[in-house]
Amino acid sequence: MPLSATYGGDALYAASSGNDAHTVNKANTTLSISDTPDPSIDTGNVTVTASLLVTHPGSGTPTGTITVTATQSTGCTMNLPTTSCALSFSAAGSQTINASFGGDASFNGSVATAITNQVNPSNTAPTITGPSNQSINEDANTGALAVTVGDAETAASSLTLAGTSDNTTLVPNNAANIALGGSGTNRTVTIMPAADQSGSATITLRVTDPGGLFTETSFTVTITAVDDAPTAVADVATVNEDSGSNTIDVLGNDSDIDGGTNLVTAVGTATNGTTAVGPAGANVTYTPNGNYCGPDSFTYTITGGSSETVSVTVTCIDDGPAAAVADSVTVNEDSGANTITVLTNDTPDPDGTAFVVTAVGTATNGTTAVGPAGANVTYTPNGNYCGPDSFTYTITGGSATVTVTVTCIDDGPAAAVADSVTVNEARANTITVDQRYA
């Protein structure tokens, strides 16, 4: 640049001037850059920030532009004093970023040291291929159905599979009804509908990656109703001893989820009674054995084959005391006390209660008595009597007559006994020497 100087002179010296040329060099600059975020994704922006410093002893503020270039990018430009710009990358990988300052009238240009940015692929939603629509019968399951999952950026083992139903009455949303299995790419789903249900449900399967992106697929499960056999339920009944045929409503507590008509189709035998299917299979009948009381049981079968047990209690009923039966005996004249076993032919107490002679009536031609402990009676004919006789006896529950025949016994010839009489002189006198029949 030109320089000039002028001296105006004074009293002793004349004025003068002079010219010279001076060279002024541009100041040097130092450029550095940084980037954020690092790593980045291929669908996002990376901000490049520049720092442009003037090298001492230079000073001032540079003007102009900083140009940023990068592989797999169109680059960007900073118009000073702006010191940042945004890059976008078209591919994943390690990308090199360069920057340069072209300089201006006062400052030399400079080039930054290159930096790298790790560009990762952008997260894409995972993929899923589910089963086709399914048709099964009521109370069946689909079995394990194949499900394939995948993700471009995520290992299949890190993907989460879940399933939901739009009909939770038919297919509840829990692990027992929507059972997921398998691992990695190859997964399975098994649909187990609720018991005794029919209809259709749409099952939605969702695969989710760690970044929260998900993909869904759906299929329909149609469940066809099947006639369910009725279920027999155990019964308890109480009947009386010797009550004859008893009708037992065994169907009242049995169930048929389909609302069908239940009938008794068969009945088993009972140990202490007889059984039969009631009219039109509407019930069963039970007849306890005569004089039996206590527990008993038998089985019954209903439509569809379900069987159960009927437990019967036969209540004991007092059948009344033993019945006395008339007796007929023969004893000898003058035979003394004769033991007569009057209880032998009596009808015993059906309930097994012991019975004894409690009283005995009088006899016309003899004497009677109750035997020891009421086990019998005794009859003693009057002396020298022979012929018919009778008396009554009483046991617990009744009385009867004992007819007795006293057999005559020859007592032997008469024995002559000396007699003594007094008669008058000169008269005929009759003397009775045998007075047995007098």
Short mmCIF file of C-alpha atoms in Angstrom, two decimals:
data_model
loop_
_atom_site.label_atom_id
_atom_site.label_comp_id
_atom_site.label_asym_id
_atom_site.label_seq_id
_atom_site.Cartn_x
_atom_site.Cartn_y
_atom_site.Cartn_z
CA MET A 1 0.00 0.00 0.00
CA PRO A 2 1.42 3.53 -0.77
CA LEU A 3 2.68 5.74 2.04
CA SER A 4 3.44 9.54 1.81
CA ALA A 5 4.84 12.12 4.20
CA THR A 6 5.14 15.98 3.92
CA TYR A 7 7.40 18.45 5.86
CA GLY A 8 6.13 22.01 5.89
CA GLY A 9 9.55 23.64 6.51
CA ASP A 10 10.48 26.37 9.00
CA ALA A 11 12.69 29.52 9.15
CA LEU A 12 15.83 27.66 8.49
CA TYR A 13 14.65 24.69 6.46
CA ALA A 14 12.67 24.38 3.32
CA ALA A 15 9.56 22.21 3.07
CA SER A 16 9.84 18.69 1.61
CA SER A 17 7.79 15.49 0.94
CA GLY A 18 8.40 11.84 0.25
CA ASN A 19 6.59 8.63 -0.91
CA ASP A 20 7.09 4.88 -0.24
CA ALA A 21 5.33 1.55 -0.84
CA HIS A 22 4.30 -0.75 2.17
CA THR A 23 3.08 -4.28 1.84
CA VAL A 24 0.28 -5.41 4.34
CA ASN A 25 -0.20 -9.24 4.48
CA LYS A 26 -3.58 -10.92 5.22
CA ALA A 27 -4.04 -12.42 8.67
CA ASN A 28 -4.05 -16.19 8.96
CA THR A 29 -7.04 -18.18 10.32
CA THR A 30 -7.50 -21.58 11.99
CA LEU A 31 -10.69 -23.58 11.34
CA SER A 32 -12.03 -26.53 13.40
CA ILE A 33 -15.39 -28.32 13.31
CA SER A 34 -17.52 -30.61 15.49
CA ASP A 35 -20.72 -32.58 14.86
CA THR A 36 -23.78 -33.71 16.79
CA PRO A 37 -25.32 -36.19 17.22
CA ASP A 38 -22.70 -38.85 16.77
CA PRO A 39 -23.72 -41.54 16.09
CA SER A 40 -26.65 -40.42 14.00
CA ILE A 41 -29.29 -42.16 11.88
CA ASP A 42 -29.59 -42.02 8.14
CA THR A 43 -32.94 -40.26 8.17
CA GLY A 44 -31.89 -37.53 10.61
CA ASN A 45 -29.77 -34.37 10.45
CA VAL A 46 -26.26 -33.83 11.80
CA THR A 47 -25.39 -30.30 12.92
CA VAL A 48 -21.83 -29.23 12.06
CA THR A 49 -20.46 -26.36 14.17
CA ALA A 50 -17.37 -24.38 13.08
CA SER A 51 -14.83 -22.45 15.13
CA LEU A 52 -12.83 -19.89 12.99
CA LEU A 53 -9.98 -18.22 14.89
CA VAL A 54 -7.65 -15.38 13.70
CA THR A 55 -4.00 -16.23 14.21
CA HIS A 56 -1.93 -13.73 16.29
CA PRO A 57 -0.84 -11.07 15.65
CA GLY A 58 -3.76 -10.68 13.29
CA SER A 59 -7.10 -9.48 14.55
CA GLY A 60 -10.55 -8.70 13.36
CA THR A 61 -13.56 -10.67 12.22
CA PRO A 62 -13.43 -12.72 9.05
CA THR A 63 -16.31 -12.58 6.59
CA GLY A 64 -17.36 -14.87 3.82
CA THR A 65 -18.39 -18.52 3.87
CA ILE A 66 -17.36 -21.83 5.36
CA THR A 67 -18.10 -24.76 3.09
CA VAL A 68 -18.86 -28.20 4.60
CA THR A 69 -18.65 -31.36 2.54
CA ALA A 70 -19.18 -35.01 3.47
CA THR A 71 -19.44 -38.41 1.85
CA GLN A 72 -23.01 -39.57 1.15
CA SER A 73 -24.21 -35.96 1.67
CA THR A 74 -24.84 -32.82 -0.39
CA GLY A 75 -22.97 -30.75 2.20
CA CYS A 76 -23.94 -27.39 3.65
CA THR A 77 -22.65 -23.78 3.81
CA MET A 78 -22.17 -21.39 6.72
CA ASN A 79 -22.44 -17.70 5.84
CA LEU A 80 -20.39 -15.90 8.47
CA PRO A 81 -21.06 -14.81 11.11
CA THR A 82 -23.27 -17.96 11.19
CA THR A 83 -21.06 -20.83 12.33
CA SER A 84 -23.29 -23.92 11.97
CA CYS A 85 -25.19 -25.80 9.32
CA ALA A 86 -27.03 -29.13 8.99
CA LEU A 87 -26.01 -32.21 7.01
CA SER A 88 -28.22 -35.10 5.98
CA PHE A 89 -26.85 -38.49 4.95
CA SER A 90 -28.26 -40.77 2.32
CA ALA A 91 -26.64 -43.96 3.58
CA ALA A 92 -25.53 -45.54 6.81
CA GLY A 93 -21.90 -46.04 7.68
CA SER A 94 -18.86 -44.07 8.85
CA GLN A 95 -19.04 -40.72 7.07
CA THR A 96 -16.13 -38.18 6.72
CA ILE A 97 -16.92 -34.50 7.19
CA ASN A 98 -14.63 -31.75 5.81
CA ALA A 99 -14.84 -27.94 6.11
CA SER A 100 -12.93 -25.03 4.58
CA PHE A 101 -12.85 -21.23 4.89
CA GLY A 102 -12.14 -19.53 1.57
CA GLY A 103 -10.77 -16.33 3.13
CA ASP A 104 -11.64 -12.71 2.37
CA ALA A 105 -9.78 -9.45 1.68
CA SER A 106 -8.16 -9.46 5.10
CA PHE A 107 -7.94 -13.08 6.11
CA ASN A 108 -6.42 -16.09 4.55
CA GLY A 109 -8.51 -19.18 4.12
CA SER A 110 -8.07 -22.34 6.22
CA VAL A 111 -9.08 -26.01 6.14
CA ALA A 112 -10.38 -27.91 9.17
CA THR A 113 -9.14 -31.31 10.16
CA ALA A 114 -11.64 -33.87 8.90
CA ILE A 115 -13.96 -35.59 11.39
CA THR A 116 -16.14 -38.73 11.07
CA ASN A 117 -19.75 -39.40 12.01
CA GLN A 118 -21.14 -42.89 12.50
CA VAL A 119 -24.43 -42.96 10.64
CA ASN A 120 -26.67 -45.83 11.70
CA PRO A 121 -29.63 -47.08 9.73
CA SER A 122 -32.91 -45.54 10.77
CA ASN A 123 -35.21 -47.80 12.85
CA THR A 124 -37.81 -49.54 10.72
CA ALA A 125 -40.84 -51.39 12.02
CA PRO A 126 -40.46 -55.15 12.48
CA THR A 127 -42.25 -57.61 10.22
CA ILE A 128 -44.71 -60.38 11.10
CA THR A 129 -46.42 -63.17 9.17
CA GLY A 130 -49.30 -64.73 11.08
CA PRO A 131 -51.57 -67.75 10.62
CA SER A 132 -54.59 -67.95 8.35
CA ASN A 133 -58.16 -68.01 9.68
CA GLN A 134 -58.98 -71.04 11.81
CA SER A 135 -62.14 -73.14 12.42
CA ILE A 136 -62.34 -75.51 15.39
CA ASN A 137 -65.01 -77.25 17.49
CA GLU A 138 -66.18 -76.10 20.89
CA ASP A 139 -63.80 -77.07 23.72
CA ALA A 140 -60.96 -77.74 21.23
CA ASN A 141 -57.84 -75.65 20.56
CA THR A 142 -56.04 -74.60 17.41
CA GLY A 143 -52.78 -76.29 18.25
CA ALA A 144 -49.52 -74.38 17.77
CA LEU A 145 -49.84 -72.06 14.76
CA ALA A 146 -46.68 -70.75 13.05
CA VAL A 147 -45.80 -67.04 13.36
CA THR A 148 -42.71 -65.54 11.68
CA VAL A 149 -41.16 -62.27 12.92
CA GLY A 150 -38.17 -60.21 11.80
CA ASP A 151 -36.52 -56.77 11.82
CA ALA A 152 -33.90 -55.14 9.61
CA GLU A 153 -32.03 -53.59 12.52
CA THR A 154 -32.94 -55.79 15.51
CA ALA A 155 -32.13 -59.39 16.30
CA ALA A 156 -35.30 -61.50 16.21
CA SER A 157 -34.61 -62.67 19.76
CA SER A 158 -35.08 -59.06 20.95
CA LEU A 159 -38.53 -58.71 19.39
CA THR A 160 -41.59 -59.00 21.63
CA LEU A 161 -44.72 -60.85 20.48
CA ALA A 162 -48.15 -60.27 22.08
CA GLY A 163 -51.70 -61.30 21.25
CA THR A 164 -55.17 -59.91 22.02
CA SER A 165 -58.75 -60.99 21.35
CA ASP A 166 -61.71 -58.81 20.40
CA ASN A 167 -64.12 -61.31 22.04
CA THR A 168 -62.87 -61.92 25.56
CA THR A 169 -65.88 -64.04 26.49
CA LEU A 170 -64.91 -66.53 23.82
CA VAL A 171 -61.13 -66.08 24.00
CA PRO A 172 -60.01 -64.26 27.17
CA ASN A 173 -56.89 -62.11 27.01
CA ASN A 174 -54.58 -64.22 29.12
CA ALA A 175 -51.68 -66.60 28.63
CA ALA A 176 -53.84 -69.70 29.08
CA ASN A 177 -56.12 -68.79 26.18
CA ILE A 178 -53.62 -67.04 23.88
CA ALA A 179 -50.46 -69.09 24.43
CA LEU A 180 -47.31 -67.77 22.74
CA GLY A 181 -44.25 -69.94 22.15
CA GLY A 182 -41.18 -70.40 20.02
CA SER A 183 -38.11 -68.17 19.85
CA GLY A 184 -36.15 -65.98 17.47
CA THR A 185 -37.74 -65.74 14.07
CA ASN A 186 -39.97 -68.80 14.51
CA ARG A 187 -42.76 -68.13 16.99
CA THR A 188 -46.08 -69.92 17.66
CA VAL A 189 -49.52 -69.03 18.97
CA THR A 190 -52.10 -71.49 20.33
CA ILE A 191 -55.71 -70.38 20.82
CA MET A 192 -57.67 -72.11 23.59
CA PRO A 193 -61.26 -70.77 23.72
CA ALA A 194 -63.17 -70.64 27.01
CA ALA A 195 -64.99 -73.84 27.94
CA ASP A 196 -68.45 -74.45 26.48
CA GLN A 197 -68.33 -71.32 24.28
CA SER A 198 -68.92 -70.92 20.55
CA GLY A 199 -68.75 -68.05 18.07
CA SER A 200 -65.86 -66.15 16.50
CA ALA A 201 -63.02 -63.96 17.73
CA THR A 202 -60.44 -61.89 15.90
CA ILE A 203 -56.94 -62.46 17.27
CA THR A 204 -54.46 -59.62 16.74
CA LEU A 205 -50.74 -60.40 17.00
CA ARG A 206 -48.31 -57.52 17.55
CA VAL A 207 -44.51 -57.70 17.22
CA THR A 208 -42.60 -54.82 18.84
CA ASP A 209 -38.91 -53.86 18.58
CA PRO A 210 -36.85 -52.32 21.41
CA GLY A 211 -37.43 -48.87 19.90
CA GLY A 212 -41.18 -49.19 20.33
CA LEU A 213 -42.05 -49.65 16.66
CA PHE A 214 -44.55 -52.43 16.04
CA THR A 215 -46.41 -54.26 13.31
CA GLU A 216 -49.69 -56.15 13.68
CA THR A 217 -51.45 -58.96 11.86
CA SER A 218 -54.86 -60.52 12.58
CA PHE A 219 -56.69 -63.77 11.96
CA THR A 220 -60.14 -65.06 12.88
CA VAL A 221 -60.92 -68.13 14.96
CA THR A 222 -64.41 -69.60 14.48
CA ILE A 223 -65.64 -72.04 17.15
CA THR A 224 -68.48 -74.39 16.18
CA ALA A 225 -70.90 -75.37 18.96
CA VAL A 226 -70.93 -79.05 19.98
CA ASP A 227 -73.72 -80.71 21.96
CA ASP A 228 -72.38 -81.22 25.49
CA ALA A 229 -73.46 -84.33 27.33
CA PRO A 230 -75.30 -83.68 30.62
CA THR A 231 -73.43 -84.19 33.86
CA ALA A 232 -74.75 -86.39 36.66
CA VAL A 233 -74.37 -85.16 40.24
CA ALA A 234 -74.38 -87.43 43.31
CA ASP A 235 -77.65 -87.65 45.25
CA VAL A 236 -78.66 -88.40 48.84
CA ALA A 237 -82.03 -89.90 49.81
CA THR A 238 -83.71 -91.10 53.01
CA VAL A 239 -86.49 -93.71 53.04
CA ASN A 240 -88.22 -95.69 55.76
CA GLU A 241 -87.75 -99.35 56.54
CA ASP A 242 -90.35 -101.53 54.79
CA SER A 243 -91.57 -98.46 52.85
CA GLY A 244 -91.93 -100.27 49.56
CA SER A 245 -91.03 -98.57 46.29
CA ASN A 246 -89.64 -95.05 46.76
CA THR A 247 -89.31 -92.57 43.87
CA ILE A 248 -86.03 -90.61 43.93
CA ASP A 249 -85.61 -87.52 41.72
CA VAL A 250 -81.97 -87.98 40.74
CA LEU A 251 -82.18 -85.59 37.77
CA GLY A 252 -83.06 -82.49 39.78
CA ASN A 253 -79.46 -81.53 40.53
CA ASP A 254 -77.93 -82.79 37.27
CA SER A 255 -76.88 -80.26 34.63
CA ASP A 256 -76.81 -79.86 30.86
CA ILE A 257 -75.08 -76.69 29.70
CA ASP A 258 -76.88 -76.92 26.36
CA GLY A 259 -80.28 -77.08 28.04
CA GLY A 260 -81.15 -80.50 26.67
CA THR A 261 -83.51 -83.05 28.24
CA ASN A 262 -81.89 -85.43 30.73
CA LEU A 263 -83.17 -88.97 31.18
CA VAL A 264 -82.12 -91.88 33.35
CA THR A 265 -80.93 -94.62 31.02
CA ALA A 266 -79.73 -97.24 33.52
CA VAL A 267 -79.59 -97.95 37.22
CA GLY A 268 -77.15 -100.13 39.15
CA THR A 269 -77.97 -102.70 41.82
CA ALA A 270 -78.22 -101.96 45.52
CA THR A 271 -76.84 -104.24 48.21
CA ASN A 272 -79.84 -103.99 50.52
CA GLY A 273 -82.70 -103.24 48.17
CA THR A 274 -83.96 -103.31 44.61
CA THR A 275 -83.72 -100.50 42.05
CA ALA A 276 -85.42 -99.62 38.78
CA VAL A 277 -85.56 -96.85 36.19
CA GLY A 278 -88.72 -94.80 36.68
CA PRO A 279 -91.37 -94.21 34.00
CA ALA A 280 -89.89 -92.63 30.84
CA GLY A 281 -86.53 -92.33 32.59
CA ALA A 282 -87.79 -89.40 34.69
CA ASN A 283 -86.47 -90.79 37.98
CA VAL A 284 -85.43 -93.99 39.74
CA THR A 285 -87.15 -96.17 42.31
CA TYR A 286 -85.60 -97.86 45.32
CA THR A 287 -87.25 -100.53 47.47
CA PRO A 288 -85.38 -101.52 50.64
CA ASN A 289 -85.25 -105.20 51.54
CA GLY A 290 -87.81 -106.29 54.12
CA ASN A 291 -86.95 -105.34 57.70
CA TYR A 292 -83.64 -103.75 56.57
CA CYS A 293 -82.52 -100.42 57.91
CA GLY A 294 -79.16 -98.71 57.52
CA PRO A 295 -77.02 -97.37 54.65
CA ASP A 296 -77.28 -98.45 51.04
CA SER A 297 -76.20 -97.09 47.66
CA PHE A 298 -76.48 -97.62 43.93
CA THR A 299 -75.44 -95.88 40.72
CA TYR A 300 -77.47 -94.39 37.92
CA THR A 301 -76.59 -93.32 34.37
CA ILE A 302 -78.12 -90.46 32.39
CA THR A 303 -78.30 -89.48 28.71
CA GLY A 304 -74.77 -89.13 27.38
CA GLY A 305 -73.26 -91.71 29.71
CA SER A 306 -72.50 -89.68 32.83
CA SER A 307 -72.95 -91.75 36.01
CA GLU A 308 -73.15 -90.96 39.70
CA THR A 309 -74.00 -92.55 43.05
CA VAL A 310 -77.20 -92.32 45.08
CA SER A 311 -76.51 -92.72 48.80
CA VAL A 312 -79.61 -94.00 50.61
CA THR A 313 -80.29 -94.04 54.32
CA VAL A 314 -83.03 -96.51 55.30
CA THR A 315 -84.52 -95.26 58.57
CA CYS A 316 -85.32 -97.98 61.10
CA ILE A 317 -89.03 -98.32 61.96
CA ASP A 318 -90.21 -100.21 65.08
CA ASP A 319 -92.05 -103.28 63.70
CA GLY A 320 -93.81 -104.02 66.96
CA PRO A 321 -93.22 -106.72 69.60
CA ALA A 322 -93.19 -110.48 69.18
CA ALA A 323 -96.52 -112.31 68.72
CA ALA A 324 -97.59 -115.10 71.07
CA VAL A 325 -98.88 -118.33 69.43
CA ALA A 326 -101.15 -120.88 71.12
CA ASP A 327 -99.55 -124.04 72.43
CA SER A 328 -100.85 -127.57 73.07
CA VAL A 329 -99.15 -129.96 75.48
CA THR A 330 -99.82 -133.28 77.19
CA VAL A 331 -98.77 -134.11 80.74
CA ASN A 332 -99.42 -137.08 82.98
CA GLU A 333 -101.79 -137.21 85.90
CA ASP A 334 -100.01 -136.51 89.17
CA SER A 335 -96.83 -135.57 87.19
CA GLY A 336 -95.97 -132.63 89.35
CA ALA A 337 -94.56 -129.39 87.87
CA ASN A 338 -94.17 -129.63 84.08
CA THR A 339 -91.99 -127.13 82.17
CA ILE A 340 -93.71 -125.95 78.99
CA THR A 341 -91.60 -124.06 76.42
CA VAL A 342 -94.30 -121.74 75.16
CA LEU A 343 -91.88 -119.31 73.42
CA THR A 344 -90.60 -121.75 70.82
CA ASN A 345 -93.42 -121.27 68.34
CA ASP A 346 -93.99 -117.57 69.04
CA THR A 347 -93.20 -115.01 66.32
CA PRO A 348 -90.04 -113.12 67.28
CA ASP A 349 -89.75 -109.33 67.33
CA PRO A 350 -88.78 -108.32 63.74
CA ASP A 351 -86.37 -105.79 65.17
CA GLY A 352 -84.59 -108.54 67.09
CA THR A 353 -85.72 -107.41 70.54
CA ALA A 354 -85.61 -110.26 73.09
CA PHE A 355 -89.00 -111.43 74.43
CA VAL A 356 -89.94 -113.36 77.60
CA VAL A 357 -93.02 -114.62 79.47
CA THR A 358 -94.24 -111.79 81.63
CA ALA A 359 -97.38 -113.37 83.16
CA VAL A 360 -99.38 -116.60 83.31
CA GLY A 361 -103.10 -117.13 83.89
CA THR A 362 -104.73 -119.63 86.23
CA ALA A 363 -105.72 -123.16 85.24
CA THR A 364 -109.00 -124.79 86.31
CA ASN A 365 -107.44 -128.13 87.15
CA GLY A 366 -103.93 -127.27 88.03
CA THR A 367 -101.51 -124.56 89.08
CA THR A 368 -99.32 -122.38 86.82
CA ALA A 369 -96.20 -120.25 87.21
CA VAL A 370 -93.75 -118.19 85.15
CA GLY A 371 -90.50 -120.09 84.66
CA PRO A 372 -87.06 -118.75 85.61
CA ALA A 373 -86.24 -115.45 83.85
CA GLY A 374 -89.50 -115.73 81.89
CA ALA A 375 -88.01 -118.41 79.66
CA ASN A 376 -91.03 -120.78 79.99
CA VAL A 377 -94.03 -121.64 82.18
CA THR A 378 -94.75 -124.50 84.57
CA TYR A 379 -98.04 -126.40 84.95
CA THR A 380 -98.85 -128.78 87.80
CA PRO A 381 -102.08 -130.79 87.41
CA ASN A 382 -104.21 -131.21 90.51
CA GLY A 383 -103.74 -134.53 92.32
CA ASN A 384 -105.45 -137.53 90.71
CA TYR A 385 -106.90 -135.25 87.99
CA CYS A 386 -106.85 -136.28 84.39
CA GLY A 387 -108.57 -134.64 81.49
CA PRO A 388 -108.48 -131.28 79.65
CA ASP A 389 -107.25 -128.05 81.11
CA SER A 390 -105.99 -124.67 79.83
CA PHE A 391 -104.47 -121.37 80.86
CA THR A 392 -103.09 -118.24 79.21
CA TYR A 393 -99.62 -116.72 79.15
CA THR A 394 -98.44 -113.27 78.20
CA ILE A 395 -95.24 -112.14 76.47
CA THR A 396 -94.02 -108.70 75.45
CA GLY A 397 -96.52 -107.86 72.76
CA GLY A 398 -99.39 -110.31 73.29
CA SER A 399 -100.99 -113.35 74.92
CA ALA A 400 -101.90 -116.90 73.89
CA THR A 401 -103.59 -119.96 75.36
CA VAL A 402 -101.93 -123.18 76.39
CA THR A 403 -104.22 -126.17 76.02
CA VAL A 404 -103.25 -129.01 78.35
CA THR A 405 -104.33 -132.61 78.25
CA VAL A 406 -103.74 -134.44 81.52
CA THR A 407 -103.42 -138.13 80.71
CA CYS A 408 -105.06 -140.50 83.20
CA ILE A 409 -102.69 -142.88 84.94
CA ASP A 410 -103.88 -146.21 86.51
CA ASP A 411 -103.27 -145.87 90.21
CA GLY A 412 -103.28 -149.75 90.78
CA PRO A 413 -105.90 -152.21 92.42
CA ALA A 414 -107.73 -151.42 95.69
CA ALA A 415 -106.19 -152.61 98.93
CA ALA A 416 -108.44 -154.42 101.47
CA VAL A 417 -108.62 -152.59 104.75
CA ALA A 418 -110.01 -154.07 107.91
CA ASP A 419 -113.43 -152.79 108.80
CA SER A 420 -115.15 -152.56 112.12
CA VAL A 421 -118.93 -152.32 112.41
CA THR A 422 -121.59 -152.64 115.07
CA VAL A 423 -124.89 -154.44 114.36
CA ASN A 424 -128.07 -155.28 116.41
CA GLU A 425 -129.07 -158.71 117.43
CA ALA A 426 -131.51 -160.74 115.28
CA ARG A 427 -131.41 -158.36 112.28
CA ALA A 428 -130.00 -158.49 108.69
CA ASN A 429 -127.23 -155.81 108.25
CA THR A 430 -125.50 -154.55 105.06
CA ILE A 431 -121.80 -153.79 105.50
CA THR A 432 -119.93 -151.66 102.87
CA VAL A 433 -116.28 -152.72 102.81
CA ASP A 434 -115.13 -150.69 99.66
CA GLN A 435 -115.67 -146.97 100.02
CA ARG A 436 -113.41 -145.70 97.18
CA TYR A 437 -116.40 -144.50 95.26
CA ALA A 438 -118.56 -143.50 98.17
#
